[in-house]
Short mmCIF file of C-alpha atoms in Angstrom, two decimals:
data_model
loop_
_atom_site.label_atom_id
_atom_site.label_comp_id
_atom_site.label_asym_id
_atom_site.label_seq_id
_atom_site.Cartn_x
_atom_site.Cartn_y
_atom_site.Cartn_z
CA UNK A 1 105.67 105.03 32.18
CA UNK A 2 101.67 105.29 33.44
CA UNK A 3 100.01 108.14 33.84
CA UNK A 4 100.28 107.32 37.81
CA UNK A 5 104.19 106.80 38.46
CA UNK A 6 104.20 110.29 39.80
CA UNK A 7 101.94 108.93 42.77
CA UNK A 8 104.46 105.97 43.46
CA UNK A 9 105.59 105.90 46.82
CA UNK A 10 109.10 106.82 46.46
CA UNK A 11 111.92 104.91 48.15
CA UNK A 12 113.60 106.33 50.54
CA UNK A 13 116.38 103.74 52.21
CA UNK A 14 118.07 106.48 54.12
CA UNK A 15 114.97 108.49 54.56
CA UNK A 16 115.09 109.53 58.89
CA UNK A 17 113.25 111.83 60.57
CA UNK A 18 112.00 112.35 64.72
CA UNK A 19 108.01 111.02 64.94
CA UNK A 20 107.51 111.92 68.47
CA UNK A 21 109.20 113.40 71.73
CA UNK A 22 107.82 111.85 74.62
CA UNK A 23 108.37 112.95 78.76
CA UNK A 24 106.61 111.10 81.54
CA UNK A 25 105.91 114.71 83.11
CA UNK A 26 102.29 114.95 81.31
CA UNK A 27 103.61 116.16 78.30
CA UNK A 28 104.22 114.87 74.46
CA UNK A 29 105.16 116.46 71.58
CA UNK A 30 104.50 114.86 67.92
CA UNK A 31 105.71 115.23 65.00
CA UNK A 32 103.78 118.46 63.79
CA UNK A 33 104.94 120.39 67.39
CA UNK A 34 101.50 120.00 68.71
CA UNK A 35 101.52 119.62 72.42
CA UNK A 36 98.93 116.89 73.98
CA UNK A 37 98.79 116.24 77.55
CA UNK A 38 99.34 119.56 79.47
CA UNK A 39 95.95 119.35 80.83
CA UNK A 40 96.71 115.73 82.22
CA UNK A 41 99.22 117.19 84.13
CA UNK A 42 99.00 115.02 87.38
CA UNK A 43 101.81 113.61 88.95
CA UNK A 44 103.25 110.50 91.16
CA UNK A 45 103.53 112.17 94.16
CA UNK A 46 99.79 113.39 93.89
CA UNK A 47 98.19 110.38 93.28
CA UNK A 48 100.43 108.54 96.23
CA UNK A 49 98.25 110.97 98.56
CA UNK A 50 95.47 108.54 97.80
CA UNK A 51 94.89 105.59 100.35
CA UNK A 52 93.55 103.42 97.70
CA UNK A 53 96.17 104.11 94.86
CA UNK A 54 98.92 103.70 97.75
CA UNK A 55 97.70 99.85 99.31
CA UNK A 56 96.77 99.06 95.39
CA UNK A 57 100.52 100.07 94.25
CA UNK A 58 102.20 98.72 97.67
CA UNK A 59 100.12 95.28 97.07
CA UNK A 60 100.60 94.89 93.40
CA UNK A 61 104.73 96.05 93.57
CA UNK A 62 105.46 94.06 96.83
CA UNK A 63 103.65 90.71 95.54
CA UNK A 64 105.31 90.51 92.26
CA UNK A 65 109.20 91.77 94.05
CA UNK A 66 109.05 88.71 96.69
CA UNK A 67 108.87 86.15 93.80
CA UNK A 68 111.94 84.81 92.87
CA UNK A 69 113.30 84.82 88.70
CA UNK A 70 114.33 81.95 87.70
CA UNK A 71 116.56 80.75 84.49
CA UNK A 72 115.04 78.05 82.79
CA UNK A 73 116.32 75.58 79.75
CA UNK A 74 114.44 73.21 77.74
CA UNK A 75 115.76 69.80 77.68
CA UNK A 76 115.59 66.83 75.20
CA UNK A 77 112.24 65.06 76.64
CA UNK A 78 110.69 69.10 76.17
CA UNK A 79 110.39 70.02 79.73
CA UNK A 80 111.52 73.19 81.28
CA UNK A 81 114.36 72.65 84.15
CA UNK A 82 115.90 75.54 85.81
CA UNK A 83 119.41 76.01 85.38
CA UNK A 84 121.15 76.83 89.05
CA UNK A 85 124.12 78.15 88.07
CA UNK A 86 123.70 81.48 86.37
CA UNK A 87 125.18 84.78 88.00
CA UNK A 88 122.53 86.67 86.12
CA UNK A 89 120.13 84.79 88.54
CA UNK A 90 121.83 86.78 91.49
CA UNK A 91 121.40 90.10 90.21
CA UNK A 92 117.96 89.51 89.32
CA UNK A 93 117.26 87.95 93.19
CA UNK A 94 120.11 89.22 95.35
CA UNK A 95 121.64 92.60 94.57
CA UNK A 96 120.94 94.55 91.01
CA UNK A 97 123.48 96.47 91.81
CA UNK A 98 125.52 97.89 94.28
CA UNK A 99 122.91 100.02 96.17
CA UNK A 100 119.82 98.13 95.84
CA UNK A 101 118.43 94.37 96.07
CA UNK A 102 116.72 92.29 93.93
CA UNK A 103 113.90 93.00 95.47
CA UNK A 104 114.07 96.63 94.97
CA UNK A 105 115.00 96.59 91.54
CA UNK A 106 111.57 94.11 91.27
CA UNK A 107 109.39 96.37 92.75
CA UNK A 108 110.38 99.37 91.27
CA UNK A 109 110.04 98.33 87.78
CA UNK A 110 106.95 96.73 88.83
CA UNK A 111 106.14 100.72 89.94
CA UNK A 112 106.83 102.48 86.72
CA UNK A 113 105.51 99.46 84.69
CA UNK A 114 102.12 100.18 86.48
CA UNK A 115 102.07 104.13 86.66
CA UNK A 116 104.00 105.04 83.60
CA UNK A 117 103.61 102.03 81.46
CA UNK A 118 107.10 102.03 81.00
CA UNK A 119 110.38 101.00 82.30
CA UNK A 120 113.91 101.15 81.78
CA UNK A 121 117.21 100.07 83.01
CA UNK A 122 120.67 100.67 82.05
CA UNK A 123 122.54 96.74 81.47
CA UNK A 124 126.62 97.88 82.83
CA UNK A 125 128.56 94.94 81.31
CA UNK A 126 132.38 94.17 82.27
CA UNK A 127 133.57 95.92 78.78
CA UNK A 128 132.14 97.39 75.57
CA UNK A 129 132.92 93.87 74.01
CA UNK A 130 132.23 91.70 76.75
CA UNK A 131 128.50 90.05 76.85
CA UNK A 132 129.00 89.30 80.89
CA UNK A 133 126.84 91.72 83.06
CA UNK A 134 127.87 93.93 85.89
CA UNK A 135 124.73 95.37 87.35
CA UNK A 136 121.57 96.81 86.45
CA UNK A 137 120.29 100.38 87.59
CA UNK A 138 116.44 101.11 87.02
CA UNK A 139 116.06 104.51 85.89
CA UNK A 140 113.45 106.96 87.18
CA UNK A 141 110.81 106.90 84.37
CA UNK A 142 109.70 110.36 85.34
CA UNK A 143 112.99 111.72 84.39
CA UNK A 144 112.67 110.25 81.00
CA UNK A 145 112.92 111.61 77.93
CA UNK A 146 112.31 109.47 74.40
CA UNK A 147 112.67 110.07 71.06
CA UNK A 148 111.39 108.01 68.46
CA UNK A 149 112.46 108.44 65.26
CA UNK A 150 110.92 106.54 62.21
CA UNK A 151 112.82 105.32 59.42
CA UNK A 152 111.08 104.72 56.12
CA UNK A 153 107.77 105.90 57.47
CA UNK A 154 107.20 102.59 59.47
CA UNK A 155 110.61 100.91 60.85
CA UNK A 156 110.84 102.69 64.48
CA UNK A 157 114.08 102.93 66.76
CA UNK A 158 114.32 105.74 69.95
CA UNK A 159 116.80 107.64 71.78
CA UNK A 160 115.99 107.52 75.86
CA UNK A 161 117.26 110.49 77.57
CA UNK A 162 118.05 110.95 81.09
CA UNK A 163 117.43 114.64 82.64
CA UNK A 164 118.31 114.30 86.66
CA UNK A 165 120.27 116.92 88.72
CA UNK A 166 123.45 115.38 87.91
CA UNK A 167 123.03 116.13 84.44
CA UNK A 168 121.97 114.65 81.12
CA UNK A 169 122.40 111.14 79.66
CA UNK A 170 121.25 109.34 76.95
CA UNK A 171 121.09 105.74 75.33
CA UNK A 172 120.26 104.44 72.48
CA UNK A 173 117.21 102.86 73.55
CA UNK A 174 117.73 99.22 72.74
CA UNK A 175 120.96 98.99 74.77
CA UNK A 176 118.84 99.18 77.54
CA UNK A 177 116.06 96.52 79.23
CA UNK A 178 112.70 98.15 78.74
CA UNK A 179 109.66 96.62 80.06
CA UNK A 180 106.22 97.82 78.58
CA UNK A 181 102.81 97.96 79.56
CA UNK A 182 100.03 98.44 77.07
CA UNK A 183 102.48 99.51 74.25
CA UNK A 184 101.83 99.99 70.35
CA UNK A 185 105.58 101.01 69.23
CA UNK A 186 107.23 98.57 71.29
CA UNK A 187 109.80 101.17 72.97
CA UNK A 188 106.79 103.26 75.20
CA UNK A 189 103.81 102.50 77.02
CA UNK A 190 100.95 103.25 78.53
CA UNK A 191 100.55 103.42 82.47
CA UNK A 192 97.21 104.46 84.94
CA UNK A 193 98.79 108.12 85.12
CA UNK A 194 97.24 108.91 81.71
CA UNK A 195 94.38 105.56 80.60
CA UNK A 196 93.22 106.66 84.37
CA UNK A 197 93.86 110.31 84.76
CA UNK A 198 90.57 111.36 85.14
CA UNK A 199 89.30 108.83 87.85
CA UNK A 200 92.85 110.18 89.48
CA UNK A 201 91.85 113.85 89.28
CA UNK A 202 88.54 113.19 90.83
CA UNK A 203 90.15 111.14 93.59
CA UNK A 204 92.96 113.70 94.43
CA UNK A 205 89.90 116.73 94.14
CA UNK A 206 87.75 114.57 96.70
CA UNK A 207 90.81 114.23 98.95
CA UNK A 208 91.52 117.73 98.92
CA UNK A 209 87.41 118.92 99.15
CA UNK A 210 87.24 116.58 102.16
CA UNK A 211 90.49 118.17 103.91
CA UNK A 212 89.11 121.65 103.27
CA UNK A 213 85.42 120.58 104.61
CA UNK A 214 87.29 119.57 108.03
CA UNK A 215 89.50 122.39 108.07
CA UNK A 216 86.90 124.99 107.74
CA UNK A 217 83.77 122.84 108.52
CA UNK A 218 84.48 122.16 112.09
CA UNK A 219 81.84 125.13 112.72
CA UNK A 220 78.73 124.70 110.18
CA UNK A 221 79.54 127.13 107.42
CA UNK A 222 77.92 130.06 108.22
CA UNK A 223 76.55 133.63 107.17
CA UNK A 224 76.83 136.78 109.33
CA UNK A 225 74.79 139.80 108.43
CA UNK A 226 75.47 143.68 109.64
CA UNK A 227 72.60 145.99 110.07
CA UNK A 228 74.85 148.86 108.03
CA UNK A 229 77.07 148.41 104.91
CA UNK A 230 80.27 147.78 105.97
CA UNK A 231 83.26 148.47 103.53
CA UNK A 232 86.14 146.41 101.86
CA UNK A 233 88.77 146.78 105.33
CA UNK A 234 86.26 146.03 108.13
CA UNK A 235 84.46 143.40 106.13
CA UNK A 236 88.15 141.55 105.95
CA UNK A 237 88.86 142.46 109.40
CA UNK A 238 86.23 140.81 110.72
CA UNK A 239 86.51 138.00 108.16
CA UNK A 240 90.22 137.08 109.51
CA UNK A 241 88.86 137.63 113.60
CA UNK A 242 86.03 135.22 112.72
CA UNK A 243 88.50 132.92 111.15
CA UNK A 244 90.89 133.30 114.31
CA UNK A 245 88.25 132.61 116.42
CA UNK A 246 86.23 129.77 115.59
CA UNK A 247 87.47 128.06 112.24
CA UNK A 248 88.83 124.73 112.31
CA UNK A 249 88.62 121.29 114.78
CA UNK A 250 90.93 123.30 117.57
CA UNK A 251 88.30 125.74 117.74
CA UNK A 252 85.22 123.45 117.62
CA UNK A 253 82.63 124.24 120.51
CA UNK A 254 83.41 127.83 121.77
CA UNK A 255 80.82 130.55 122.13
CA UNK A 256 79.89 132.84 119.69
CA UNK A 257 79.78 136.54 120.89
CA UNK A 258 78.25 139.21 118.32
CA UNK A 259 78.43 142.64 118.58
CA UNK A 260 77.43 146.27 116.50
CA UNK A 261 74.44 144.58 115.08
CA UNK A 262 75.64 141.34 113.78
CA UNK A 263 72.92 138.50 113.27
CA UNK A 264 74.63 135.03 112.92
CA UNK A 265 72.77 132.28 110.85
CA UNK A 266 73.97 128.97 110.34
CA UNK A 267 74.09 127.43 106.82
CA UNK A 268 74.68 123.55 107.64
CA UNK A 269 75.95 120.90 105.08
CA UNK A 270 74.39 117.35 105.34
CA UNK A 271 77.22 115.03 104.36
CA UNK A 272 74.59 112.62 103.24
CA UNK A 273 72.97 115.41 101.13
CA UNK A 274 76.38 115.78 99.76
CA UNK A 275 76.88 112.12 99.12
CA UNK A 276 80.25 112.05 100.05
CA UNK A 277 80.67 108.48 101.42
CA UNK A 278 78.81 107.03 98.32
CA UNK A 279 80.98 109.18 96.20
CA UNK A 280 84.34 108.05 98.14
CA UNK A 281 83.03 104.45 97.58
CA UNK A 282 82.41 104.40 94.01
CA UNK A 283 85.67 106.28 93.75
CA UNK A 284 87.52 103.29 95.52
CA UNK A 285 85.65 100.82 93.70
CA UNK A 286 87.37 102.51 90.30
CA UNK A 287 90.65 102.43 91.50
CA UNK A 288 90.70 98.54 92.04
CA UNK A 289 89.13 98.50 88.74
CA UNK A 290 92.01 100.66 86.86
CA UNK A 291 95.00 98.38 88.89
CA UNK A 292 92.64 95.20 88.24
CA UNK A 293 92.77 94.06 91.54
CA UNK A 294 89.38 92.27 93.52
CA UNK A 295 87.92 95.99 95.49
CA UNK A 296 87.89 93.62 98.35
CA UNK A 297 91.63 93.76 98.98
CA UNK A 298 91.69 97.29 99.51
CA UNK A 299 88.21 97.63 101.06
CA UNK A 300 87.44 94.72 103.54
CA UNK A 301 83.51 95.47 103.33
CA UNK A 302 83.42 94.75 99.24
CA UNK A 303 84.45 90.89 99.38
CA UNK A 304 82.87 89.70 95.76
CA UNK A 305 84.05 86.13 96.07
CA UNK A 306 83.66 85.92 99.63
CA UNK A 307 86.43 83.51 99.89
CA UNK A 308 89.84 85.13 100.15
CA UNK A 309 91.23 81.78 98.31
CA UNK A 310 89.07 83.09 94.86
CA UNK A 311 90.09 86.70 95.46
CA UNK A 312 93.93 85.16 95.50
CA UNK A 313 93.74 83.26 92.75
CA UNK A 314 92.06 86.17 90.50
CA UNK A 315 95.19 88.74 92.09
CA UNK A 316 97.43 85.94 90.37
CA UNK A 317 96.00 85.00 87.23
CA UNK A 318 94.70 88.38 86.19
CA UNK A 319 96.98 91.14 88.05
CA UNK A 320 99.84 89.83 88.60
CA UNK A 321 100.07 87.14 85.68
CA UNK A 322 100.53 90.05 83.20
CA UNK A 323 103.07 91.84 84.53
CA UNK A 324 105.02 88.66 85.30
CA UNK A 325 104.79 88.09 81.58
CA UNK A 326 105.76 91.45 80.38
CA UNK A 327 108.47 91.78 82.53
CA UNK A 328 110.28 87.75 81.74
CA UNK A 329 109.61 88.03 78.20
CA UNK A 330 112.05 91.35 78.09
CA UNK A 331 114.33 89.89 80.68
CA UNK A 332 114.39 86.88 77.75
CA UNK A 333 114.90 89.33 74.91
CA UNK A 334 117.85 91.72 76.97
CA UNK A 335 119.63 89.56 78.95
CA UNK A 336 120.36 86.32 77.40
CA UNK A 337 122.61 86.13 74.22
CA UNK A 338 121.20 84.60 71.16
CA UNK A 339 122.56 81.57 71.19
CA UNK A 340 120.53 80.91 74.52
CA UNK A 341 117.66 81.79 73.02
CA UNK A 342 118.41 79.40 70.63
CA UNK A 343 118.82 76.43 73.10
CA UNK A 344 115.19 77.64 74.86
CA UNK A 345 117.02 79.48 77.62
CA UNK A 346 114.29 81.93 79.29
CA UNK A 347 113.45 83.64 82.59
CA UNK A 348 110.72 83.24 84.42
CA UNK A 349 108.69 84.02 87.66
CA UNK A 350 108.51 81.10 90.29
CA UNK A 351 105.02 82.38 91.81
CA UNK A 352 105.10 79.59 94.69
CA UNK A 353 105.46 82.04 97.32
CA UNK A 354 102.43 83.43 96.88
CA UNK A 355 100.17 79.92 96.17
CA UNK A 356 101.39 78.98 100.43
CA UNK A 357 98.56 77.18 101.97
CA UNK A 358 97.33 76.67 105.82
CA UNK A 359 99.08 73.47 107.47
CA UNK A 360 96.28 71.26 106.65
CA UNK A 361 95.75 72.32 103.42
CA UNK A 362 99.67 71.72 102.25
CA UNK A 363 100.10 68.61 104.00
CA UNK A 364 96.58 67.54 102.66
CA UNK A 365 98.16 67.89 98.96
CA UNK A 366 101.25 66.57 99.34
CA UNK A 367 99.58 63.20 100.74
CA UNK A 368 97.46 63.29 97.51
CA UNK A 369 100.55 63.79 95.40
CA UNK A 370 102.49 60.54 97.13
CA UNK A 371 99.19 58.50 97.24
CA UNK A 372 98.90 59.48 93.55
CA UNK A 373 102.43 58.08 92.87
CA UNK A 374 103.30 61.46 91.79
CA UNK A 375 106.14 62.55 94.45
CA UNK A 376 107.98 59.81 96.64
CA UNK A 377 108.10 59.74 100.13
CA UNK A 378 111.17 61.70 100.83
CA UNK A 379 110.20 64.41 98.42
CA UNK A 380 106.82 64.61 100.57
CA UNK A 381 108.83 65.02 103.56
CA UNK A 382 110.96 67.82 101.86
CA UNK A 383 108.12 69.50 100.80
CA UNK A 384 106.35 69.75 104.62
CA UNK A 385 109.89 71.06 105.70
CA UNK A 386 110.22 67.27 107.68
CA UNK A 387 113.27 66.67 108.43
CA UNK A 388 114.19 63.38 106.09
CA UNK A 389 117.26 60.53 107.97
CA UNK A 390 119.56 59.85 105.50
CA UNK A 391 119.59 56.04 105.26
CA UNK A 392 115.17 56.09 104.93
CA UNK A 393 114.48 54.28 101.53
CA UNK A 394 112.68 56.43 99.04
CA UNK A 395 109.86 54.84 97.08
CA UNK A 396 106.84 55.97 94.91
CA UNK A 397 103.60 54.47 95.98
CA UNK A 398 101.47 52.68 93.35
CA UNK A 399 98.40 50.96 93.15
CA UNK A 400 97.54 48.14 91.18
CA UNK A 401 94.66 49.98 89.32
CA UNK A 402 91.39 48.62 87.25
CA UNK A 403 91.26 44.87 85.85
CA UNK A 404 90.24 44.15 82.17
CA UNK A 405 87.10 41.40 81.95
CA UNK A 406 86.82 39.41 78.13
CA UNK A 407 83.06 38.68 78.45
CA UNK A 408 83.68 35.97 75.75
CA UNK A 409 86.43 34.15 77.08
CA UNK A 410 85.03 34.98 81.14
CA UNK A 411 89.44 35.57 81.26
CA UNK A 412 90.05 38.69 84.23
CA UNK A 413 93.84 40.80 82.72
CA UNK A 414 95.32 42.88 85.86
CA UNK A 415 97.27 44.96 82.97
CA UNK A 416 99.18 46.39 86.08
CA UNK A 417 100.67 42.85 87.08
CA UNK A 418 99.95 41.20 83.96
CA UNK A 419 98.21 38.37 85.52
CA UNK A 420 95.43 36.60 83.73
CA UNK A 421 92.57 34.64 85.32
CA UNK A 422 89.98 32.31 84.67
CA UNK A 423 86.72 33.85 86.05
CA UNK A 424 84.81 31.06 86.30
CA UNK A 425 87.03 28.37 87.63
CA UNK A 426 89.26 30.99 89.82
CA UNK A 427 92.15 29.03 87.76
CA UNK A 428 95.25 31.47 87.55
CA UNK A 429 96.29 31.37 83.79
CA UNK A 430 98.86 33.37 83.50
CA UNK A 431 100.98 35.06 86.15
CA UNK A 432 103.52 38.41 85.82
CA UNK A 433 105.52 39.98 88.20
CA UNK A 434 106.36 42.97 87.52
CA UNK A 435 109.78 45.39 88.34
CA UNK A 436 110.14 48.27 90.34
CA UNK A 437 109.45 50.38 87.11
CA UNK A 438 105.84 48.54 86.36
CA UNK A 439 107.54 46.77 83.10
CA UNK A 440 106.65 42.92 83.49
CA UNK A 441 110.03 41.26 83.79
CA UNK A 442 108.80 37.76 83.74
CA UNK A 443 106.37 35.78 83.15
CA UNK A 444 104.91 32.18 83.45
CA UNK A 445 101.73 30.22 83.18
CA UNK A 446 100.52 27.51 84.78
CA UNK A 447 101.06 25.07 82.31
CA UNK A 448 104.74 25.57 82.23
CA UNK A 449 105.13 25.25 85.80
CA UNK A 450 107.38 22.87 87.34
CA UNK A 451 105.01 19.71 89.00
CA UNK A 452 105.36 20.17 93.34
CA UNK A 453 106.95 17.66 94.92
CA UNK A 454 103.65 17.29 96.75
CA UNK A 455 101.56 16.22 93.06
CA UNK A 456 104.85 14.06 92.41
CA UNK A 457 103.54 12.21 95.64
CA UNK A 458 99.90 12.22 95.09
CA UNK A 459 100.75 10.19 91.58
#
């Protein structure tokens, strides 16, 4: 025994105890009871008051909710081909569940995903022992209650809680499909709510200064002085006649009458002074920073890229392209069984819909596609929405590409045709047609060509 056994971490297989309680109300309790968060107490419904939050969250939740999910398997050659048949397809694109669509369940996962970091919906299968899915229902993340619990001081598993008006529920939390934003246990996240509360305290403050400055700034604010003292009741009666009078818009240009010595002088506020519009700008400018979206899609002056082609393709490859991640990988890990996983079964986003192009610009790639020998005619048709007859031959249009030259030999290759030529004579040494694939199915050269009736003549 050394003198340090006593110091030995000591095993403890059975060894459970609670880490944290956490609510998505602006509160969190650890382990040692302290309370964090009270003062970040700022909620959903606050922060939807906000113009910019509101078109940030509509534009983000509505893009990603019109894209369709799509099941995908890997076949023998390595490529990804999506597998048409699957009912969990339908509940993913068509109805979740009984009261809402695909789309719904999209976008509100999308919601919570963004605001709350996290996200979690209850998987209803046919039986306890049957792996085929009913429905899925979204729960409201701000009703959420979860309780992690740490096992051996670093193994983690949680207990999600659900506190509506109906009642309390609970799961265990990896029966159910949680998607997570910005997440360092793997069962919670992180949303803008708290990485962002501050910007969103500030915003909600300016809206709320700027509502008050209309409400009572209609008149310029204003000091009245009395030649005598006046005491606590007349000072408040004429406080609320002033008020009745000539505060607020409605009241806006009447005539001020003074009486028993009052003098009127106006204190005015100089918005500019005040730098209100700067301030609302830079405050806008955050927002589209904290949902990672281009400013210019939620403020039409602020257009960075100046081409609304670059400010699409930054919305999809660095604020939408994230999410879409997050959210197939634990579609992947919930709702396929292992064995698919095995075979490379996985979900995933078909972002199409949002990569449309003007007229010119769609037909302009597919013709480069067919030129290229990379789609066939009747695909290209298909893809314009032409209508395609029935009996019109499909074919893939090829060109006969680059020649080889042997500077040695002065012999031209076509490796295309397989045709070999004499570049100084013109003589054709070699010719080879070639199938409908491009393999060379046959090939002759001059010398073993049959003698023309017309040479037999000449001899």
């Amino acid at each position: 025994m050394g003198l340090f056994d006593s110091f030995r971490r000591k095993k403890q297989d059975d060894s459970i105890q609670m880490a944290e309680s956490i609510s998505f109300n602006g509160q969190a309790t650890t382990l040692g009871g302290a309370l964090w968060g009270t003062d970040k107490n700022i909620t959903e419904d606050e922060i939807l008051e906000i113009p910019a939050v509101q078109s940030s969250l509509e534009l983000i939740t509505s893009s990603i909710a019109q894209l369709p999910i799509k099941l995908y398997k890997r076949n023998s050659m390595g490529d990804y081909e999506e597998v048409t048949d699957d009912y969990r397809s339908e509940l993913l694109n068509k109805e979740a569940n009984e009261n809402i669509t695909g789309y719904d369940f999209k976008k509100k996962i999308t919601k919570d995903i963004l605001l709350y970091g996290t996200s979690k919906t209850v998987i209803e299968k046919e039986s306890k022992t049957s792996n085929t899915i009913r429905a899925l229902y979204p729960l409201d993340t701000k009703d959420l209650m979860i309780q992690i619990y740490l096992q051996n001081g670093y193994k983690r598993f949680a207990k999600t809680i659900l506190m509506s008006k109906a009642g309390t529920y609970e799961w265990a939390d990896e029966e159910l499909l949680s998607v997570l934003k910005s997440t360092d246990n793997g069962i919670t996240g992180d949303g803008i709510l708290n990485e962002n509360y501050k910007l969103l305290k500030l915003a909600t403050s300016q809206n709320e200064y700027q509502t008050k400055l209309m409400e009572n700034g209609a008149m310029p604010t204003s000091v009245l002085e009395a030649d005598s003292k006046m005491n606590d009741e007349q000072v408040m009666r004429l406080k609320r006649a002033w008020e009745e009078l000539y505060n607020g818009a409605k009241n806006a240009g009447k005539t001020i009458i003074l009486e028993s010595g009052l003098k009127y002088k106006q204190a005015s506020i100089d918005p500019d002074k005040l730098q209100l519009t700067e301030g609302k700008k830079d405050v806008i400018s955050d927002i589209a920073r904290a949902f990672n979206i281009p400013e210019s899609m939620i403020n039409s002056s602020a257009n960075k890229y100046n081409s609304n082609e670059q400010n699409n393709l930054y919305f999809l490859q660095y604020t939408l392209s994230p999410l879409m991640v997050a959210i197939e990988a634990s579609l992947t890990k919930s709702l396929l069984l292992e064995s698919e996983k095995a075979e490379d079964y996985e979900f995933r986003f078909d972002p199409s819909a949002l990569l449309k192009a003007t007229t010119k610009e769609q037909t302009d790639s597919v013709n480069a596609k067919v030129k290229g020998g990379l789609m066939s005619n009747v695909q290209g048709k298909r893809a314009l929405g032409i209508p395609v007859d029935p009996n019109e031959q499909e074919f893939y249009q090829y060109t006969t590409g680059q020649v080889l030259f042997d500077p040695k030999t002065h012999v031209i290759l076509n490796p295309n045709t397989g045709m070999t030529i004499d570049s100084v004579t013109g003589e054709i040494l070699q010719e080879g047609v070639r199938s409908s694939m491009g393999n060379v199915s046959h090939e002759t050269t001059v010398n073993d060509k049959e003698p023309s009736e017309d040479v037999e003549d000449d001899k």
